[in-house]
């Protein structure tokens, strides 16, 4: 095997590195967690934005992918990535025209929380002769999008079911308010409360005469609950592929380990115990946690500025100008969005994996 | 003039909008502030990453541009953008090879704080037969890169002056620790302390027998001090072109107003007083301040998540699904890095301005 430092020497910095063996272990671990249960995996591609990774997830058993935006779905649609849930409300004529075009070549499902939006989706789909799958989005406690009550969900479900060009498929709810709660007990309690509301909505919709073929929820932090929740049909886990600093710090993530780091160069050594690297806010997403140095657990990130990271050490770490280090990003999902390609490393080989959906926020 | 909403209707969201008239007023106001003084303007292009804006700054009197990275300089080098300060240490053979290639076609100056780095820069430049201008970087209180003491600056200056392929041009110091301090009095006191250290270093270097043709410092928040500091030769102001939420909130910025916003669509209205828009962390830089709605000062940003912004209002603002609103980003410099093009609006016309240095963090 080629020594790590020799491989790194050929890669300019900052650069997003993927440890392919660890990535595959993460994908396998999540697939295992869902393999025997009632719930299927539909991993959220917002985390990696990359068809090479989506294809590995599908090869491991995922039934399709979740996307956040029409632009992500456009960038990732592929003969083998053809069943896509856009887990978001898609509003306005420009986006709906693109959604309809996408629905000609892929099986597309989107979320709704508004009757007027149902009408514009129906009009766009029907006039183009396509069918768009619809999940009614229920707010399960996050306070973002979604209808607030089960009664409203039932009413909207019937409106969807009666709309040309749309197929009512079921419900979704995202427990984003608890998904990265540090303490496992509180996280699982909050998740169960959210899923109980979603289950109650499913029962109410079914009692009203509609079939619910899809009930979707879930993020990485809550997989131990969602994977065993009988009413769910699929889970939208995303961050487990990379295990960023934020997720690594919460309880219950022992099955996963970091696979994405940002390779950085030591560019200044102002004191024996301070290391300045050439990766900052423009090379990694900084919200929710502090950056770490993967191979130097004793390092403490003092700050990230736009193009610098400052790490202080309890004692001189023996790092020199030009040395390369791996920074564990605070937030993987916003790190992938800053780069055009991953450097995928496996046994001394480097492959370039394009991040096709980078910047596709529309 | 075409109504604003009619222009917006043709632009999908989220999208970075530039109010060109306001951009030009900001450029003119900063040019005016430096027009009569001893200090020249070398605006920092990290803020906009766009040659169309750099050319407007140069047309208004700027002597060149500042960049943070070799990649930015590569992307922005142009027959009329040919004098570039990369205000950073450039470390390692891959970057130095690119720097040398760039120096064949542009006048390039970089910062140094290490004798070993001076040697590798010298070796690269001399063997390629090019000359790279050098500023010795002095830490003026920020605690990031830069030599710590005036004595070290003098010693490093002589090392540069004696190195083939390098031209010692002077010194720089960035007062980043005070540049966005909210209170004007404290900010100006901190700036004067930083500049006094830089001036003392200049005198010491000159006393030691070297000529200092360039003394560079400054950011937007400290322009009122730097523009009148007789020892300085140039200032690296950046954020004034856009005036993001962070800078707008500090004292003394009355000469400038926001010119960059992120156009967003109202995608959910979960309650009469809550508006969810389709722009979040993947559409704007979120650090240092809260996002604002430019045309709704009563709105309060509850959070940005990856692809959503939640704004709460004291009363129903009358916004409906599909309406478009302008979000003032917390941080302009990391917002530009997320998009491939600006939508530059002037009197009802829309021009597309490529953001050539987007993602060029290497």
XYZ file of C-alpha atoms in Angstrom:
724
model
C 0.000 0.000 0.000
C 1.207 3.488 -0.856
C 1.893 5.499 2.298
C -0.842 7.980 3.112
C 1.484 10.993 3.026
C 2.717 10.043 -0.458
C -0.854 9.994 -1.762
C -1.640 13.294 -0.076
C 1.435 14.921 -1.593
C -0.230 14.851 -5.012
C -3.433 16.538 -3.813
C -3.596 20.307 -3.494
C -5.416 21.705 -0.487
C -7.960 22.246 0.826
C -9.552 19.171 -0.717
C -12.406 16.902 0.384
C -11.061 13.382 0.914
C -13.171 10.286 1.147
C -11.910 7.191 2.907
C -13.729 4.748 0.644
C -13.322 1.751 2.936
C -14.881 3.695 5.821
C -17.612 5.094 3.560
C -18.523 1.547 2.557
C -18.503 0.428 6.180
C -20.919 3.232 7.050
C -23.187 2.333 4.131
C -23.130 -1.331 5.147
C -23.787 -0.566 8.807
C -26.914 1.463 8.020
C -28.075 -1.147 5.515
C -27.646 -3.796 8.206
C -29.665 -1.773 10.701
C -32.595 -1.682 8.287
C -32.105 -5.108 6.677
C -34.389 -7.132 8.946
C -36.950 -4.490 9.823
C -40.115 -3.209 8.213
C -38.587 0.021 6.940
C -36.663 0.627 3.718
C -33.755 2.992 3.257
C -34.020 6.016 0.995
C -30.813 7.858 1.918
C -30.768 11.640 1.718
C -28.373 12.653 -1.067
C -28.145 16.248 0.224
C -25.284 15.010 2.385
C -22.986 13.881 -0.438
C -24.596 15.348 -3.630
C -22.717 12.704 -5.608
C -24.003 9.939 -7.876
C -21.020 7.682 -7.149
C -22.080 7.561 -3.489
C -25.795 7.278 -4.255
C -25.054 4.265 -6.446
C -23.141 2.604 -3.622
C -26.119 3.172 -1.301
C -28.494 1.668 -3.865
C -26.173 -1.269 -4.436
C -26.354 -1.874 -0.669
C -30.130 -2.092 -0.794
C -31.508 1.456 -0.740
C -34.790 1.754 -2.682
C -33.908 5.166 -4.132
C -32.693 8.515 -2.879
C -34.082 11.535 -1.129
C -33.193 15.025 -2.380
C -33.803 18.471 -0.923
C -34.185 20.417 -4.160
C -35.275 19.944 -7.761
C -31.744 20.911 -8.774
C -30.250 18.084 -6.728
C -32.624 15.606 -8.319
C -31.826 16.928 -11.809
C -28.115 16.551 -11.165
C -28.343 13.044 -9.693
C -31.036 11.440 -11.887
C -29.471 8.430 -13.587
C -30.698 5.115 -15.045
C -29.974 3.473 -11.710
C -31.093 6.452 -9.589
C -34.604 6.754 -10.934
C -36.826 6.785 -7.854
C -36.403 10.120 -6.133
C -38.236 11.710 -3.229
C -37.790 15.476 -3.108
C -38.650 15.853 0.564
C -39.689 19.468 0.233
C -42.428 21.751 -0.988
C -41.845 22.784 -4.611
C -43.419 26.168 -5.208
C -43.744 28.454 -8.220
C -43.966 28.047 -12.006
C -40.220 27.924 -12.759
C -39.580 25.058 -10.345
C -42.730 23.167 -11.263
C -41.802 23.304 -14.952
C -38.450 21.717 -14.094
C -40.117 19.177 -11.808
C -42.487 18.130 -14.588
C -39.582 17.735 -17.016
C -37.803 15.563 -14.478
C -40.924 13.444 -13.957
C -40.778 12.435 -17.620
C -37.622 10.459 -16.975
C -37.724 9.502 -13.275
C -40.237 8.433 -10.671
C -40.624 11.637 -8.671
C -42.375 12.245 -5.361
C -42.597 15.638 -3.617
C -44.014 16.980 -0.372
C -46.928 19.394 -0.014
C -48.429 21.376 2.842
C -50.743 23.786 1.014
C -53.852 23.427 -1.126
C -52.842 26.176 -3.528
C -49.539 24.414 -4.123
C -51.421 21.159 -4.779
C -53.432 23.018 -7.440
C -50.354 24.405 -9.195
C -48.584 21.027 -9.096
C -51.693 19.353 -10.494
C -52.030 21.881 -13.269
C -48.364 21.543 -14.259
C -48.349 17.752 -14.169
C -51.700 17.251 -15.879
C -50.991 19.622 -18.723
C -47.671 17.860 -19.353
C -49.244 14.416 -19.121
C -47.029 13.226 -16.278
C -47.806 11.931 -12.816
C -46.067 13.258 -9.731
C -46.188 11.309 -6.490
C -47.212 13.330 -3.450
C -46.555 13.008 0.267
C -48.449 15.266 2.624
C -45.874 16.911 4.891
C -46.871 16.880 8.565
C -45.086 19.039 11.121
C -44.059 16.508 13.786
C -42.558 19.128 16.099
C -39.826 20.872 14.137
C -41.828 24.049 13.434
C -40.664 24.473 9.862
C -42.800 23.371 6.911
C -45.680 20.881 7.059
C -49.329 21.057 8.054
C -49.827 21.440 11.787
C -52.660 19.024 12.485
C -53.775 15.536 11.567
C -57.124 16.948 10.434
C -55.340 19.257 7.992
C -53.245 16.345 6.727
C -56.373 14.278 6.044
C -58.045 17.148 4.215
C -54.957 17.829 2.092
C -54.555 14.124 1.315
C -58.050 14.046 -0.144
C -57.377 17.169 -2.157
C -54.266 15.502 -3.600
C -56.153 12.270 -4.295
C -58.733 14.240 -6.279
C -56.181 16.184 -8.349
C -55.294 15.272 -11.918
C -51.628 14.579 -12.559
C -50.923 13.779 -8.905
C -50.807 10.460 -7.111
C -51.375 10.511 -3.368
C -48.687 8.235 -1.965
C -48.708 8.958 1.730
C -47.213 11.191 4.401
C -43.889 12.414 5.620
C -42.661 14.139 8.770
C -39.145 15.113 9.691
C -38.137 15.019 13.339
C -35.399 17.599 12.704
C -35.890 19.187 16.134
C -34.445 16.097 17.847
C -32.312 14.444 15.170
C -28.972 15.566 16.595
C -29.951 15.917 20.258
C -26.813 14.780 22.074
C -28.428 12.577 24.716
C -29.818 9.304 23.424
C -32.721 9.023 25.884
C -34.125 12.468 25.090
C -33.516 11.973 21.374
C -35.351 8.686 21.312
C -38.229 10.029 23.415
C -38.610 12.997 21.077
C -38.433 10.725 18.045
C -41.105 8.415 19.367
C -43.384 11.392 20.063
C -42.850 12.636 16.509
C -43.445 9.219 14.972
C -46.557 8.651 17.070
C -48.047 11.792 15.544
C -47.084 10.559 12.086
C -48.567 7.112 12.791
C -51.781 8.705 14.044
C -51.970 10.719 10.841
C -51.513 7.553 8.823
C -54.354 5.850 10.652
C -56.613 8.881 10.211
C -55.884 9.087 6.478
C -56.492 5.355 6.047
C -59.696 5.519 8.094
C -60.860 8.273 5.762
C -60.581 5.855 2.860
C -57.199 6.527 1.279
C -54.318 4.101 0.939
C -50.977 5.122 2.446
C -48.270 3.312 0.514
C -45.458 5.498 1.822
C -44.758 6.873 5.299
C -41.391 8.616 5.365
C -39.357 10.150 8.200
C -35.995 9.926 9.788
C -32.473 11.238 9.974
C -29.185 9.676 10.993
C -29.491 10.410 14.693
C -32.836 8.675 15.004
C -32.184 5.550 12.954
C -32.328 3.198 15.916
C -35.967 4.201 16.422
C -37.086 4.649 12.825
C -35.600 1.341 11.672
C -37.973 -0.501 13.974
C -41.093 1.643 13.649
C -43.674 -0.626 11.999
C -45.811 2.113 10.433
C -42.920 3.701 8.565
C -42.129 2.478 5.087
C -38.897 4.404 4.465
C -36.249 6.497 6.200
C -34.341 9.554 4.894
C -31.030 9.076 6.706
C -28.204 11.159 5.235
C -25.281 12.102 7.458
C -24.292 8.552 8.391
C -22.238 8.188 5.203
C -19.774 10.861 6.305
C -20.160 11.116 10.122
C -19.179 14.738 10.613
C -17.988 16.289 13.872
C -21.536 17.189 14.860
C -22.934 13.677 14.468
C -19.874 11.956 15.832
C -20.423 13.801 19.110
C -23.917 12.484 19.768
C -24.613 9.270 21.642
C -25.369 6.053 19.818
C -23.324 6.503 16.651
C -20.842 3.701 17.408
C -21.685 1.858 14.184
C -20.245 4.694 12.095
C -16.985 6.627 11.799
C -15.789 9.647 9.815
C -15.249 8.998 6.102
C -15.094 12.603 4.858
C -12.283 14.916 5.865
C -10.827 18.075 4.377
C -7.159 17.729 3.589
C -5.360 20.922 4.604
C -1.805 22.230 4.602
C -0.044 23.706 7.604
C 0.632 27.245 6.348
C 1.796 29.061 9.453
C 3.270 28.084 12.827
C 3.088 31.312 14.821
C 3.887 29.548 18.107
C 4.990 26.004 18.999
C 1.463 25.139 20.108
C -0.523 26.878 17.356
C -1.080 25.500 13.870
C -2.706 27.527 11.091
C -4.078 25.479 8.180
C -5.301 26.639 4.789
C -8.885 25.414 5.193
C -11.641 27.526 6.668
C -15.252 28.532 6.126
C -14.896 28.346 2.350
C -13.704 24.725 2.537
C -16.108 23.280 5.124
C -19.504 23.875 6.684
C -18.906 25.341 10.123
C -22.285 25.233 11.818
C -23.381 23.000 14.745
C -19.948 21.865 15.991
C -16.238 22.652 16.070
C -13.814 21.374 13.464
C -11.384 18.669 14.604
C -8.077 17.294 13.375
C -8.759 13.635 12.712
C -5.264 12.420 13.552
C -4.650 14.847 16.429
C -7.418 14.468 18.999
C -5.544 16.788 21.337
C -5.992 19.740 18.962
C -8.600 22.373 19.772
C -10.119 24.466 17.000
C -9.949 28.102 18.091
C -11.751 29.337 14.992
C -12.298 28.906 11.310
C -12.015 32.126 9.328
C -12.720 32.317 5.633
C -9.562 30.602 4.435
C -7.842 29.591 7.669
C -8.309 27.222 10.528
C -6.525 27.830 13.809
C -5.835 24.810 16.013
C -4.131 25.057 19.385
C -2.374 22.143 21.074
C -1.422 21.446 24.691
C 2.169 20.868 23.491
C 4.110 21.204 20.256
C 2.613 18.544 17.943
C 5.694 18.390 15.736
C 3.832 19.648 12.695
C 5.807 21.681 10.189
C 5.013 24.130 7.414
C 3.780 22.169 4.420
C 2.621 19.130 6.399
C -0.837 17.953 5.476
C -3.527 17.165 8.021
C -7.085 15.900 7.813
C -9.739 18.216 9.223
C -12.994 16.614 10.315
C -15.617 19.130 9.180
C -18.283 20.321 11.607
C -21.053 19.673 9.071
C -20.640 17.287 6.171
C -23.795 18.306 4.263
C -22.616 21.886 3.799
C -19.021 20.815 3.182
C -19.913 18.794 0.082
C -21.695 21.870 -1.265
C -18.407 23.821 -1.404
C -16.418 21.533 -3.686
C -16.674 20.266 -7.252
C -15.109 16.857 -6.640
C -14.138 14.384 -3.969
C -10.756 12.729 -3.807
C -11.774 9.147 -3.063
C -8.874 7.232 -1.506
C -8.646 3.472 -1.335
C -5.501 1.450 -0.757
C -3.265 4.158 -2.102
C -5.333 4.915 -5.195
C -7.111 8.204 -5.742
C -10.307 8.454 -7.762
C -12.050 11.710 -8.589
C -15.776 11.581 -7.875
C -17.681 14.578 -9.263
C -20.080 16.254 -6.814
C -22.737 16.734 -9.459
C -25.263 18.486 -7.229
C -22.808 20.962 -5.706
C -24.455 24.375 -5.669
C -27.759 23.017 -6.976
C -29.835 24.868 -4.405
C -32.591 25.912 -6.810
C -38.703 50.886 -15.400
C -39.883 47.288 -15.182
C -41.488 46.563 -11.804
C -39.187 44.690 -9.462
C -41.551 41.748 -9.015
C -41.774 41.271 -12.798
C -37.990 41.014 -13.028
C -37.846 38.630 -10.083
C -40.511 36.395 -11.656
C -37.995 35.269 -14.280
C -35.299 34.321 -11.742
C -35.436 30.948 -10.018
C -34.546 30.877 -6.333
C -32.453 30.979 -4.291
C -30.355 33.346 -6.399
C -27.774 36.003 -5.514
C -29.031 39.384 -6.716
C -26.893 42.455 -7.104
C -28.419 45.914 -7.030
C -25.920 47.428 -9.486
C -26.776 51.038 -8.668
C -26.124 50.391 -4.965
C -22.971 48.397 -5.749
C -21.653 51.350 -7.727
C -22.555 53.756 -4.922
C -20.609 51.588 -2.476
C -17.618 51.453 -4.811
C -17.749 55.218 -5.295
C -18.106 55.913 -1.577
C -15.000 53.901 -0.704
C -13.083 55.446 -3.603
C -14.068 58.893 -2.307
C -12.878 58.049 1.198
C -9.420 57.213 -0.147
C -9.301 59.780 -2.985
C -7.585 62.583 -1.112
C -5.465 60.625 1.322
C -2.073 58.989 1.189
C -3.393 55.439 0.872
C -4.429 53.582 -2.276
C -7.234 51.060 -2.571
C -6.553 47.426 -3.373
C -9.977 45.899 -2.712
C -10.167 42.329 -1.496
C -11.786 40.216 -4.214
C -12.532 37.371 -1.791
C -15.799 39.168 -1.075
C -17.209 39.035 -4.602
C -14.902 36.571 -6.485
C -16.049 38.192 -9.725
C -14.078 39.967 -12.441
C -17.020 42.178 -13.424
C -16.953 43.711 -9.940
C -13.153 43.874 -9.749
C -13.132 45.811 -13.011
C -15.645 48.311 -11.613
C -13.407 48.790 -8.559
C -10.370 49.342 -10.784
C -12.317 51.744 -13.007
C -13.092 53.713 -9.830
C -9.408 54.062 -9.024
C -8.276 50.877 -7.309
C -4.632 50.023 -8.058
C -5.270 46.287 -8.298
C -6.937 43.596 -6.253
C -6.227 41.516 -3.201
C -6.918 37.776 -3.236
C -6.882 35.160 -0.496
C -5.789 32.178 -2.548
C -3.769 31.320 -5.648
C -6.947 29.869 -7.107
C -8.774 33.166 -6.732
C -5.944 34.994 -8.448
C -5.864 32.437 -11.284
C -9.587 32.825 -11.819
C -9.582 36.630 -11.749
C -6.334 37.457 -13.603
C -7.241 39.521 -16.657
C -5.495 42.104 -18.863
C -6.991 44.846 -16.693
C -6.635 42.918 -13.406
C -2.913 42.336 -13.570
C -1.572 43.556 -10.230
C -2.591 41.076 -7.567
C -1.675 40.788 -3.911
C -2.327 37.330 -2.505
C -2.471 38.396 1.125
C -1.591 34.981 2.451
C 1.257 32.555 2.936
C 1.604 30.224 -0.067
C 3.094 26.950 1.084
C 4.091 23.742 -0.672
C 5.313 22.701 -4.138
C 1.898 22.329 -5.813
C 0.798 25.847 -4.921
C 4.166 27.425 -5.611
C 4.237 25.878 -9.087
C 0.874 27.490 -9.801
C 2.022 30.776 -8.280
C 5.071 30.841 -10.510
C 2.943 30.144 -13.589
C 0.672 33.007 -12.602
C 3.636 35.325 -12.117
C 4.518 34.891 -15.786
C 1.405 36.800 -16.783
C 0.592 39.067 -13.812
C 2.376 41.160 -11.228
C 2.058 38.946 -8.150
C 2.846 39.713 -4.523
C 2.435 37.248 -1.652
C 2.877 37.294 2.108
C 5.470 35.341 4.094
C 6.063 34.651 7.770
C 8.643 31.849 7.647
C 12.231 31.553 6.431
C 11.733 28.057 5.049
C 8.802 29.292 3.002
C 10.974 32.159 1.687
C 13.498 29.568 0.534
C 10.917 27.457 -1.313
C 9.361 30.529 -2.941
C 12.804 31.720 -3.993
C 13.730 28.365 -5.437
C 10.495 28.123 -7.408
C 10.630 31.669 -8.745
C 14.345 31.677 -9.579
C 14.280 28.365 -11.414
C 11.356 29.597 -13.503
C 12.989 32.952 -14.162
C 10.158 34.992 -12.668
C 10.047 37.532 -9.856
C 7.505 37.358 -7.070
C 6.878 40.365 -4.875
C 6.957 39.689 -1.155
C 5.371 41.348 1.867
C 6.451 40.228 5.301
C 3.294 39.418 7.264
C 3.287 40.869 10.785
C 0.777 39.729 13.390
C -0.764 43.016 14.545
C -2.956 41.389 17.186
C -5.174 38.895 15.378
C -3.236 35.811 16.459
C -3.414 34.016 13.132
C -0.533 34.051 10.665
C 2.331 36.555 10.637
C 5.571 36.945 12.529
C 5.051 38.002 16.111
C 7.730 40.650 16.576
C 9.237 43.597 14.757
C 12.671 42.045 15.143
C 11.490 38.896 13.377
C 9.964 41.034 10.615
C 13.256 42.844 10.050
C 15.186 39.578 9.931
C 12.738 38.001 7.494
C 12.752 41.132 5.312
C 16.529 40.818 4.899
C 16.212 37.134 4.104
C 13.700 38.007 1.364
C 15.866 40.812 0.031
C 18.742 38.398 -0.319
C 16.736 35.707 -2.099
C 16.866 35.160 -5.861
C 13.530 35.384 -7.635
C 11.941 37.432 -4.863
C 11.538 41.163 -4.547
C 11.099 42.536 -1.039
C 8.266 45.043 -1.351
C 7.290 45.757 2.237
C 4.999 44.604 5.023
C 1.411 43.760 5.724
C -0.677 43.276 8.838
C -4.358 42.531 9.117
C -6.298 43.921 12.045
C -8.904 41.163 11.725
C -9.414 41.000 15.488
C -11.100 44.411 15.490
C -12.376 44.842 11.931
C -16.025 44.165 12.751
C -16.048 45.250 16.395
C -19.489 46.813 16.762
C -18.525 49.935 18.715
C -16.695 52.572 16.708
C -14.518 53.899 19.536
C -13.136 50.492 20.494
C -12.706 49.522 16.863
C -10.741 52.643 16.050
C -8.604 52.332 19.177
C -7.779 48.726 18.309
C -7.027 49.680 14.723
C -4.661 52.454 15.737
C -2.813 50.080 18.057
C -2.451 47.562 15.223
C -1.301 50.191 12.728
C 1.181 51.646 15.197
C 2.859 48.252 15.391
C 2.897 48.062 11.608
C 4.330 51.590 11.332
C 7.004 50.764 13.877
C 7.949 47.700 11.844
C 8.180 49.860 8.740
C 10.518 52.272 10.470
C 12.670 49.428 11.795
C 12.955 47.802 8.376
C 13.819 51.117 6.742
C 16.327 51.900 9.459
C 17.952 48.563 8.724
C 18.592 49.698 5.176
C 15.694 48.298 3.132
C 13.125 50.267 1.154
C 9.472 49.703 2.014
C 7.452 50.512 -1.083
C 4.287 48.816 0.162
C 2.620 48.809 3.568
C -0.721 47.041 3.403
C -3.500 46.576 5.977
C -7.150 47.194 6.443
C -10.656 45.875 6.146
C -14.013 47.530 5.617
C -14.733 48.258 9.267
C -11.496 50.156 9.785
C -11.426 52.244 6.601
C -11.952 55.531 8.409
C -8.622 54.980 10.196
C -6.632 53.268 7.441
C -7.585 55.843 4.793
C -5.798 58.542 6.772
C -2.821 56.579 8.103
C 0.211 58.207 6.481
C 2.542 55.199 6.649
C 0.163 52.872 4.826
C 0.363 52.658 1.057
C -2.659 50.472 0.384
C -5.791 49.051 2.004
C -7.429 45.627 1.490
C -11.079 46.564 2.066
C -13.521 43.947 0.800
C -16.976 43.742 2.353
C -17.987 47.348 1.604
C -19.107 46.379 -1.921
C -21.913 44.182 -0.580
C -22.561 45.387 3.013
C -23.820 42.170 4.539
C -25.909 41.887 7.717
C -22.789 41.600 9.874
C -21.162 44.787 8.583
C -24.386 46.745 8.330
C -24.817 46.283 12.084
C -21.544 47.929 13.096
C -21.208 51.658 13.737
C -19.835 53.977 11.117
C -20.983 52.267 7.922
C -23.444 55.004 6.891
C -21.677 55.571 3.562
C -22.666 52.083 2.381
C -25.823 50.017 1.985
C -26.616 46.415 1.038
C -26.135 45.608 -2.639
C -26.140 41.789 -2.456
C -29.226 39.881 -1.429
C -30.395 36.328 -1.944
C -33.719 36.167 -3.746
C -35.880 33.504 -2.114
C -39.377 32.108 -2.555
C -41.937 31.770 0.206
C -42.443 27.990 0.235
C -44.487 27.413 3.379
C -46.720 29.496 5.629
C -47.240 27.270 8.642
C -48.776 30.100 10.707
C -49.908 33.653 9.888
C -46.747 35.051 11.470
C -44.203 32.499 10.204
C -42.683 32.511 6.731
C -40.483 29.676 5.438
C -38.300 30.562 2.450
C -36.296 28.267 0.180
C -32.883 29.740 1.014
C -30.717 28.472 3.839
C -27.150 27.515 4.682
C -26.501 26.260 1.143
C -27.492 29.627 -0.338
C -25.785 32.054 2.062
C -22.952 32.287 4.549
C -24.511 32.156 8.003
C -21.699 33.058 10.353
C -21.282 36.272 12.411
C -24.863 37.624 12.206
C -28.504 36.738 11.593
C -30.078 36.833 8.159
C -32.575 39.635 7.528
C -35.373 40.277 5.068
C -34.358 43.452 3.271
C -37.884 44.715 2.653
C -39.358 43.512 5.967
C -37.334 44.970 8.832
C -39.880 43.591 11.304
C -38.972 39.996 10.396
C -36.812 37.987 12.788
C -34.712 35.091 11.497
C -35.378 32.113 13.791
C -32.900 29.918 11.958
C -31.374 28.954 8.675
C -31.294 25.231 8.028
C -29.656 23.704 4.990
C -32.281 24.679 2.460
C -34.739 26.735 4.504
C -34.923 30.035 6.294
C -37.543 30.588 8.972
C -38.623 34.179 9.632
C -41.166 35.124 12.276
C -43.143 38.381 12.228
C -44.969 40.321 14.936
C -48.079 40.244 12.721
C -49.127 38.631 9.434
C -46.934 40.288 6.788
C -49.310 39.466 3.946
C -46.792 37.243 2.194
C -48.171 34.314 0.218
C -46.792 31.064 -1.128
C -44.727 31.822 -4.203
C -43.963 35.437 -3.278
C -40.313 36.347 -3.632
C -38.349 38.161 -0.952
C -34.789 39.437 -0.677
C -32.724 37.951 2.136
C -29.798 40.010 3.375
C -27.103 37.389 3.984
C -25.217 37.325 7.296
C -21.853 37.133 5.514
C -21.375 38.237 1.935
C -17.894 36.732 1.444
C -19.092 33.180 2.061
C -22.346 33.761 0.167
C -20.566 34.528 -3.108
C -18.661 31.258 -2.697
C -21.877 29.231 -2.951
C -23.074 30.414 -6.350
C -21.853 30.263 -9.949
C -23.344 33.567 -11.096
C -24.829 36.801 -9.884
C -28.042 38.213 -11.251
C -27.066 41.876 -11.641
C -30.173 44.074 -11.727
C -30.240 47.599 -13.061
C -33.327 49.531 -14.115
C -35.279 46.423 -14.892
C -32.520 44.679 -16.827
C -30.809 41.510 -15.609
C -27.222 40.701 -16.482
C -25.502 37.447 -15.545
C -22.100 38.020 -13.974
C -20.039 34.828 -13.596
C -18.480 34.314 -10.161
C -15.239 33.012 -11.641
C -13.484 32.356 -8.333
C -16.382 30.500 -6.705
C -14.974 27.452 -4.961
C -11.381 28.400 -5.764
C -10.134 27.746 -2.238
C -6.903 26.036 -3.293
